[in-house]
Amino acid sequence: MKHIALLAGTMLAVLSCTMENPLLTESKLPFGAPPFDKIRHEHYLPAFEQAIAEAKAEVDAIVANPDAPTFDNTILALEQSGQTLDRVSGIFYNLLEADTDEQMQQIAEELSPKMTEYEMYVSLNEPLFQRIKTVWEQRDQLGLEKDQYKLLDDSYKGFVRSGANLSPSDKEVYGKLVEELSLLSLQFGKNVLAATNAFTLNVTDPAQLTGLPEFVREAAAETAKEKGQEGWTFDLSYPSYGPFMKYSTNRDLKRQLYLAYNTKAVGGENDNLETVRKIADLRIRIARILGYETYADYATEDRMAKTPAAVNELIAKLLDPSLPAAKKEVAQILSYARANGFEEEVLQPWDFSYWSEQYKDAHYALNDTLLKPYFQLESCIDAVFGLAGRLYGLQFEERSDIPGYHKDVKVYDVKDEDGKHLALFYVDFFPRESKRGGAWMTEFRGQRRIGEVEQRPFISLVTNFTKPTAQNPSLLTHDELTTLLHEFGHSLHGMMAEGRYGSQTGTNVARDFVELPSQIMENWAFEPEFLDGFARHYRTGEPLPAELIEKVEAAKNYLAAYSQVRQLQFGILDMAWHSLTALPEADTRRFEKAVLAPTAVMPDVPECCISTAFSHIFSGGYSAGYYSYKWAEVLEADAFSLFKEKGIFNREVAQSFRDNILSKGSTEDEAVLYRRFRGHDPQPEALLLKLGIIQAKP
Ligand SMILES: [Zn+2]
């Protein structure tokens, strides 16, 4: 009896807390919008606790089901578990970026172990995996539809890829390898940071500052003061290093700084030469225990590329014409430099930044302040919404009755051409202390269907554009207009989602595919036909002069081949480290130099090493994935070329892009979706043409 009384007491407590907690009650707002005006900090932890308990109970119920495992009672049930947790996380983790404070950070810290514990509860759940496996083994006899088949296959592979299928002894080995890898990755990152911070260059003689503009000197004087030094101090953070290399005329100091920057964590106290080898070795062993030949095979398998061979082929196709073009660009800079007082026979790497900047100034001088008056924020937003109208028939209606999470946030009801509600769209443009820097798209809720009920998405677009004042409107740079279009492209991907399963809809697609909808939108920022429609001087109303846009375009492709080769070198090095089946004889630096020698466009500096500070692949999430930047560029260039061919506002092309890409999420293999839209596999030539590295055949 006592037991029952206790239970009843708990129920009451839960009930009363539910009544007060807006995160746990059904929203009364139109479309079930989050009641941001009612959510307080103290609501989060109890909501998370209840949501996690609920999610665990749902997983337990799947496992405890006495019926034989089926698609519905296992795969679908798992897909639909944790809905409260999704809702609460969707709100909390997004506000943690966009409207945070110390208390929010504290809540996040407190939550972190609880969330990890819950994730492990699912991913290491042996009986759950056995049920999934049973269903997966019958996959071809179940008469599943395409999206169901893929959901089943992805769920199964997700578990297998984290070691669920290993024997108990292998599981133990695997667990140790993963743990060791995560510690080493942390160590790698720490070493890079410590090595970066360990170096400073202090200058006390103003004669050594030749070439540096006032803002660079001021920042360096500030840094010196902070460190209790005289004069000017430069360090290896990019805002200090970058401008010094760009403007300084002091070759000796540039050489010193360049060497410091490019030998970070090479030897010494914060050495990563050995860390790199250890990480590569662990990844070889992880791949092998999971049944893959190399780590690159493992990493590319669930992406659009699927195999290292496909990645290497793309890299080779881009590199082939880019390498001679890059050498030509470097030669051009050299001859310009020699005509302007440079006395050496070759440009060293530490000379390049300065002379390429000089060349750019002389040929493509283009000032942000020239363009900004034509890009008033309000007219840019109208133009971007209007573009979605022209392409897809979308309409945006502002809803002042739906609360945002901050007073700067505006909320729109996005409607389809026939007036059907598609999404809520939250836009949050201006910087403030509670928001992190940068620009991003996210969702408070994704699209999905649960039984007959469809949940339409709540999309959010966040930027840090200059705030308007009483005297001046918010004016965007051309870069910011491009950013707006980029994030709006991600937003469209979320808004137009049409799927059944949340894990497959909207932007839930492979990493090397997710930037297609966003990057393709950037193209319109360079199309006179689009710009002419709205770019007017905010004071005079005069339209944007055509020659300014031509200049923007020319500046954009300046050193395109050189930059492309740089990016490809990173991709090649990444693939080389992750295509090993055994550690190479050569040490880290010799291995790297042998890999990159065929791609060199500048003299080699024997001391330098990229790998020891290549955080993307040794401590970030980009191992065997650096290529995805270029992969996405090829996708968008090739996809946009169809718009170029048929017209940049062509409704048929747009409809096909919507039907095959934007609405589909990952309900089917991304490579199949792409082929259906474009009629062929992504063609690297499209990017080479766009960058002006090759010319169209007449
Ligand atoms: Zn993006």
mmCIF file of C-alpha atoms in Angstrom, residues 15-265:
data_model
loop_
_atom_site.group_PDB
_atom_site.id
_atom_site.type_symbol
_atom_site.label_atom_id
_atom_site.label_comp_id
_atom_site.label_asym_id
_atom_site.label_seq_id
_atom_site.Cartn_x
_atom_site.Cartn_y
_atom_site.Cartn_z
ATOM 1 C CA LEU A 15 1.086 16.351 -13.054
ATOM 2 C CA SER A 16 1.412 19.659 -11.285
ATOM 3 C CA CYS A 17 4.807 20.234 -12.808
ATOM 4 C CA THR A 18 3.376 19.393 -16.232
ATOM 5 C CA MET A 19 0.588 21.907 -15.737
ATOM 6 C CA GLU A 20 3.030 24.697 -15.124
ATOM 7 C CA ASN A 21 5.734 23.712 -17.538
ATOM 8 C CA PRO A 22 5.053 25.126 -21.013
ATOM 9 C CA LEU A 23 7.659 22.764 -22.468
ATOM 10 C CA LEU A 24 5.582 19.782 -21.408
ATOM 11 C CA THR A 25 2.091 20.956 -22.233
ATOM 12 C CA GLU A 26 0.436 21.059 -25.627
ATOM 13 C CA SER A 27 0.871 24.506 -27.142
ATOM 14 C CA LYS A 28 -2.359 26.451 -27.622
ATOM 15 C CA LEU A 29 -0.766 28.725 -30.217
ATOM 16 C CA PRO A 30 -1.566 28.545 -33.944
ATOM 17 C CA PHE A 31 0.177 25.546 -35.570
ATOM 18 C CA GLY A 32 1.269 24.446 -32.089
ATOM 19 C CA ALA A 33 4.063 27.045 -32.152
ATOM 20 C CA PRO A 34 6.436 27.021 -29.158
ATOM 21 C CA PRO A 35 5.181 29.356 -26.407
ATOM 22 C CA PHE A 36 8.467 31.245 -26.194
ATOM 23 C CA ASP A 37 6.823 33.991 -24.139
ATOM 24 C CA LYS A 38 6.084 31.487 -21.355
ATOM 25 C CA ILE A 39 9.293 29.445 -21.304
ATOM 26 C CA ARG A 40 11.609 30.266 -18.382
ATOM 27 C CA HIS A 41 15.042 28.900 -17.503
ATOM 28 C CA GLU A 42 13.650 26.879 -14.597
ATOM 29 C CA HIS A 43 11.445 24.915 -16.973
ATOM 30 C CA TYR A 44 14.290 23.247 -18.853
ATOM 31 C CA LEU A 45 15.814 20.767 -16.401
ATOM 32 C CA PRO A 46 12.524 19.274 -15.184
ATOM 33 C CA ALA A 47 11.295 19.098 -18.773
ATOM 34 C CA PHE A 48 14.457 17.298 -19.886
ATOM 35 C CA GLU A 49 14.246 14.904 -16.957
ATOM 36 C CA GLN A 50 10.693 13.961 -17.760
ATOM 37 C CA ALA A 51 11.385 13.797 -21.508
ATOM 38 C CA ILE A 52 14.396 11.510 -21.051
ATOM 39 C CA ALA A 53 12.445 9.235 -18.711
ATOM 40 C CA GLU A 54 9.634 9.100 -21.241
ATOM 41 C CA ALA A 55 12.015 8.304 -24.107
ATOM 42 C CA LYS A 56 13.702 5.534 -22.105
ATOM 43 C CA ALA A 57 10.343 4.066 -21.198
ATOM 44 C CA GLU A 58 9.427 4.016 -24.884
ATOM 45 C CA VAL A 59 12.636 2.171 -25.735
ATOM 46 C CA ASP A 60 12.005 -0.252 -22.860
ATOM 47 C CA ALA A 61 8.534 -0.918 -24.208
ATOM 48 C CA ILE A 62 9.947 -1.817 -27.627
ATOM 49 C CA VAL A 63 12.386 -4.237 -26.045
ATOM 50 C CA ALA A 64 9.746 -5.739 -23.733
ATOM 51 C CA ASN A 65 7.239 -6.308 -26.517
ATOM 52 C CA PRO A 66 6.420 -10.058 -26.434
ATOM 53 C CA ASP A 67 5.500 -10.065 -30.146
ATOM 54 C CA ALA A 68 8.065 -10.989 -32.754
ATOM 55 C CA PRO A 69 9.946 -7.918 -34.048
ATOM 56 C CA THR A 70 8.316 -6.184 -37.022
ATOM 57 C CA PHE A 71 8.934 -2.973 -38.914
ATOM 58 C CA ASP A 72 6.091 -1.269 -37.044
ATOM 59 C CA ASN A 73 6.717 -2.519 -33.526
ATOM 60 C CA THR A 74 10.493 -1.972 -33.667
ATOM 61 C CA ILE A 75 11.799 0.334 -36.424
ATOM 62 C CA LEU A 76 8.821 2.680 -36.565
ATOM 63 C CA ALA A 77 8.371 2.592 -32.796
ATOM 64 C CA LEU A 78 12.027 3.564 -32.300
ATOM 65 C CA GLU A 79 11.795 6.290 -34.951
ATOM 66 C CA GLN A 80 8.795 7.771 -33.172
ATOM 67 C CA SER A 81 10.161 7.456 -29.653
ATOM 68 C CA GLY A 82 11.450 10.463 -27.753
ATOM 69 C CA GLN A 83 9.110 13.050 -29.227
ATOM 70 C CA THR A 84 8.959 15.116 -26.074
ATOM 71 C CA LEU A 85 12.735 15.019 -25.881
ATOM 72 C CA ASP A 86 12.947 16.162 -29.520
ATOM 73 C CA ARG A 87 10.640 19.068 -28.772
ATOM 74 C CA VAL A 88 12.458 20.199 -25.628
ATOM 75 C CA SER A 89 15.924 19.750 -27.213
ATOM 76 C CA GLY A 90 14.785 21.555 -30.351
ATOM 77 C CA ILE A 91 14.003 24.606 -28.278
ATOM 78 C CA PHE A 92 16.791 24.509 -25.704
ATOM 79 C CA TYR A 93 19.796 23.740 -27.897
ATOM 80 C CA ASN A 94 18.810 26.335 -30.469
ATOM 81 C CA LEU A 95 18.305 29.068 -27.897
ATOM 82 C CA LEU A 96 21.622 28.093 -26.357
ATOM 83 C CA GLU A 97 23.169 29.471 -29.573
ATOM 84 C CA ALA A 98 20.783 32.300 -30.375
ATOM 85 C CA ASP A 99 19.691 33.697 -27.007
ATOM 86 C CA THR A 100 21.914 32.398 -24.274
ATOM 87 C CA ASP A 101 23.285 33.518 -20.920
ATOM 88 C CA GLU A 102 25.312 32.021 -18.089
ATOM 89 C CA GLN A 103 22.356 30.190 -16.653
ATOM 90 C CA MET A 104 21.618 28.544 -20.003
ATOM 91 C CA GLN A 105 25.270 27.464 -20.247
ATOM 92 C CA GLN A 106 25.047 25.988 -16.785
ATOM 93 C CA ILE A 107 21.911 24.056 -17.686
ATOM 94 C CA ALA A 108 23.717 22.761 -20.783
ATOM 95 C CA GLU A 109 26.617 21.571 -18.663
ATOM 96 C CA GLU A 110 24.299 19.823 -16.274
ATOM 97 C CA LEU A 111 22.460 18.229 -19.178
ATOM 98 C CA SER A 112 25.512 16.987 -21.032
ATOM 99 C CA PRO A 113 26.122 13.774 -19.027
ATOM 100 C CA LYS A 114 22.388 13.045 -18.900
ATOM 101 C CA MET A 115 22.060 13.307 -22.656
ATOM 102 C CA THR A 116 25.172 11.172 -23.236
ATOM 103 C CA GLU A 117 23.806 8.596 -20.839
ATOM 104 C CA TYR A 118 20.516 8.487 -22.734
ATOM 105 C CA GLU A 119 22.262 8.180 -26.113
ATOM 106 C CA MET A 120 24.335 5.263 -24.814
ATOM 107 C CA TYR A 121 21.174 3.721 -23.366
ATOM 108 C CA VAL A 122 19.870 3.466 -26.917
ATOM 109 C CA SER A 123 23.031 2.850 -28.941
ATOM 110 C CA LEU A 124 24.444 0.142 -26.640
ATOM 111 C CA ASN A 125 21.083 -1.529 -26.079
ATOM 112 C CA GLU A 126 21.794 -5.153 -27.001
ATOM 113 C CA PRO A 127 18.186 -6.508 -26.978
ATOM 114 C CA LEU A 128 17.054 -3.481 -28.987
ATOM 115 C CA PHE A 129 19.740 -4.143 -31.582
ATOM 116 C CA GLN A 130 18.787 -7.833 -31.770
ATOM 117 C CA ARG A 131 15.210 -6.852 -32.638
ATOM 118 C CA ILE A 132 16.405 -4.422 -35.310
ATOM 119 C CA LYS A 133 18.703 -7.070 -36.725
ATOM 120 C CA THR A 134 15.886 -9.612 -36.890
ATOM 121 C CA VAL A 135 13.742 -7.203 -38.905
ATOM 122 C CA TRP A 136 16.715 -6.233 -41.092
ATOM 123 C CA GLU A 137 17.427 -9.861 -41.940
ATOM 124 C CA GLN A 138 13.893 -10.166 -43.344
ATOM 125 C CA ARG A 139 14.076 -6.823 -45.160
ATOM 126 C CA ASP A 140 13.483 -8.187 -48.645
ATOM 127 C CA GLN A 141 10.400 -10.180 -47.683
ATOM 128 C CA LEU A 142 8.569 -7.376 -45.881
ATOM 129 C CA GLY A 143 7.141 -5.548 -48.890
ATOM 130 C CA LEU A 144 8.496 -2.243 -47.568
ATOM 131 C CA GLU A 145 8.221 0.992 -49.471
ATOM 132 C CA LYS A 146 11.440 2.780 -50.455
ATOM 133 C CA ASP A 147 11.562 5.170 -47.507
ATOM 134 C CA GLN A 148 10.732 2.380 -45.056
ATOM 135 C CA TYR A 149 13.398 0.148 -46.508
ATOM 136 C CA LYS A 150 15.935 2.929 -46.186
ATOM 137 C CA LEU A 151 14.863 3.736 -42.630
ATOM 138 C CA LEU A 152 15.339 0.087 -41.678
ATOM 139 C CA ASP A 153 18.682 -0.165 -43.439
ATOM 140 C CA ASP A 154 19.975 3.104 -41.946
ATOM 141 C CA SER A 155 18.876 2.151 -38.413
ATOM 142 C CA TYR A 156 20.580 -1.213 -38.676
ATOM 143 C CA LYS A 157 23.770 0.191 -40.183
ATOM 144 C CA GLY A 158 23.883 2.989 -37.631
ATOM 145 C CA PHE A 159 24.107 0.372 -34.878
ATOM 146 C CA VAL A 160 26.548 -1.815 -36.796
ATOM 147 C CA ARG A 161 28.809 1.128 -37.553
ATOM 148 C CA SER A 162 29.111 1.710 -33.797
ATOM 149 C CA GLY A 163 30.130 -1.864 -33.150
ATOM 150 C CA ALA A 164 26.781 -3.457 -32.244
ATOM 151 C CA ASN A 165 27.462 -6.539 -34.365
ATOM 152 C CA LEU A 166 30.837 -7.409 -32.857
ATOM 153 C CA SER A 167 31.581 -10.394 -30.651
ATOM 154 C CA PRO A 168 31.791 -9.559 -26.940
ATOM 155 C CA SER A 169 35.598 -9.642 -26.991
ATOM 156 C CA ASP A 170 35.805 -7.501 -30.129
ATOM 157 C CA LYS A 171 33.301 -5.106 -28.619
ATOM 158 C CA GLU A 172 35.655 -4.610 -25.727
ATOM 159 C CA VAL A 173 38.617 -3.980 -28.022
ATOM 160 C CA TYR A 174 36.530 -1.632 -30.148
ATOM 161 C CA GLY A 175 35.370 0.320 -27.093
ATOM 162 C CA LYS A 176 38.994 0.788 -25.999
ATOM 163 C CA LEU A 177 40.084 1.939 -29.465
ATOM 164 C CA VAL A 178 37.272 4.486 -29.631
ATOM 165 C CA GLU A 179 38.048 5.788 -26.180
ATOM 166 C CA GLU A 180 41.741 6.064 -26.954
ATOM 167 C CA LEU A 181 40.952 7.845 -30.200
ATOM 168 C CA SER A 182 38.741 10.368 -28.482
ATOM 169 C CA LEU A 183 41.457 11.108 -25.900
ATOM 170 C CA LEU A 184 44.113 11.477 -28.586
ATOM 171 C CA SER A 185 41.884 13.780 -30.636
ATOM 172 C CA LEU A 186 41.471 15.969 -27.587
ATOM 173 C CA GLN A 187 45.229 15.900 -27.030
ATOM 174 C CA PHE A 188 45.782 16.872 -30.652
ATOM 175 C CA GLY A 189 43.496 19.882 -30.285
ATOM 176 C CA LYS A 190 45.139 20.914 -27.020
ATOM 177 C CA ASN A 191 48.589 20.724 -28.579
ATOM 178 C CA VAL A 192 47.536 22.905 -31.511
ATOM 179 C CA LEU A 193 46.070 25.482 -29.168
ATOM 180 C CA ALA A 194 49.067 25.466 -26.837
ATOM 181 C CA ALA A 195 51.498 25.698 -29.769
ATOM 182 C CA THR A 196 49.492 28.579 -31.218
ATOM 183 C CA ASN A 197 49.532 30.441 -27.937
ATOM 184 C CA ALA A 198 53.192 29.735 -27.231
ATOM 185 C CA PHE A 199 54.448 31.975 -30.033
ATOM 186 C CA THR A 200 54.525 35.755 -30.173
ATOM 187 C CA LEU A 201 56.523 38.175 -32.245
ATOM 188 C CA ASN A 202 57.306 41.414 -30.462
ATOM 189 C CA VAL A 203 58.504 44.440 -32.408
ATOM 190 C CA THR A 204 59.772 47.623 -30.772
ATOM 191 C CA ASP A 205 61.279 49.390 -33.776
ATOM 192 C CA PRO A 206 58.505 51.158 -35.778
ATOM 193 C CA ALA A 207 60.711 50.832 -38.895
ATOM 194 C CA GLN A 208 59.811 47.134 -38.874
ATOM 195 C CA LEU A 209 56.127 47.891 -39.324
ATOM 196 C CA THR A 210 56.368 49.134 -42.905
ATOM 197 C CA GLY A 211 53.304 48.458 -44.980
ATOM 198 C CA LEU A 212 50.993 47.736 -42.058
ATOM 199 C CA PRO A 213 47.819 49.850 -42.029
ATOM 200 C CA GLU A 214 46.786 51.720 -38.905
ATOM 201 C CA PHE A 215 44.170 49.157 -37.776
ATOM 202 C CA VAL A 216 46.784 46.382 -37.823
ATOM 203 C CA ARG A 217 49.253 48.465 -35.798
ATOM 204 C CA GLU A 218 46.592 49.394 -33.275
ATOM 205 C CA ALA A 219 45.570 45.785 -32.732
ATOM 206 C CA ALA A 220 49.238 44.777 -32.329
ATOM 207 C CA ALA A 221 49.844 47.595 -29.834
ATOM 208 C CA GLU A 222 46.796 46.383 -27.894
ATOM 209 C CA THR A 223 48.127 42.814 -27.837
ATOM 210 C CA ALA A 224 51.520 44.075 -26.610
ATOM 211 C CA LYS A 225 49.833 45.984 -23.783
ATOM 212 C CA GLU A 226 47.828 42.924 -22.731
ATOM 213 C CA LYS A 227 51.030 40.934 -22.508
ATOM 214 C CA GLY A 228 52.874 43.698 -20.652
ATOM 215 C CA GLN A 229 55.252 44.272 -23.568
ATOM 216 C CA GLU A 230 56.568 47.395 -25.258
ATOM 217 C CA GLY A 231 55.729 48.211 -28.873
ATOM 218 C CA TRP A 232 53.730 45.845 -31.043
ATOM 219 C CA THR A 233 53.033 42.150 -30.663
ATOM 220 C CA PHE A 234 51.820 39.718 -33.299
ATOM 221 C CA ASP A 235 50.670 36.189 -32.689
ATOM 222 C CA LEU A 236 49.439 33.156 -34.609
ATOM 223 C CA SER A 237 45.713 33.852 -34.277
ATOM 224 C CA TYR A 238 44.357 34.521 -37.733
ATOM 225 C CA PRO A 239 43.263 38.161 -37.121
ATOM 226 C CA SER A 240 46.867 38.946 -36.196
ATOM 227 C CA TYR A 241 48.735 36.652 -38.586
ATOM 228 C CA GLY A 242 46.572 37.137 -41.708
ATOM 229 C CA PRO A 243 46.787 40.950 -41.992
ATOM 230 C CA PHE A 244 50.514 40.940 -41.178
ATOM 231 C CA MET A 245 51.233 38.591 -44.093
ATOM 232 C CA LYS A 246 48.911 40.547 -46.346
ATOM 233 C CA TYR A 247 50.319 44.018 -45.727
ATOM 234 C CA SER A 248 53.824 43.854 -44.280
ATOM 235 C CA THR A 249 56.770 44.652 -46.564
ATOM 236 C CA ASN A 250 59.307 43.200 -44.134
ATOM 237 C CA ARG A 251 60.311 39.878 -45.693
ATOM 238 C CA ASP A 252 62.391 38.686 -42.734
ATOM 239 C CA LEU A 253 59.578 39.078 -40.268
ATOM 240 C CA LYS A 254 57.110 37.538 -42.694
ATOM 241 C CA ARG A 255 59.385 34.537 -43.053
ATOM 242 C CA GLN A 256 59.647 34.205 -39.276
ATOM 243 C CA LEU A 257 55.883 34.400 -38.814
ATOM 244 C CA TYR A 258 55.192 32.077 -41.709
ATOM 245 C CA LEU A 259 57.542 29.449 -40.307
ATOM 246 C CA ALA A 260 55.986 29.720 -36.863
ATOM 247 C CA TYR A 261 52.485 29.439 -38.295
ATOM 248 C CA ASN A 262 53.307 26.428 -40.443
ATOM 249 C CA THR A 263 55.341 24.478 -37.933
ATOM 250 C CA LYS A 264 52.732 24.539 -35.181
ATOM 251 C CA ALA A 265 52.947 21.427 -33.007
#
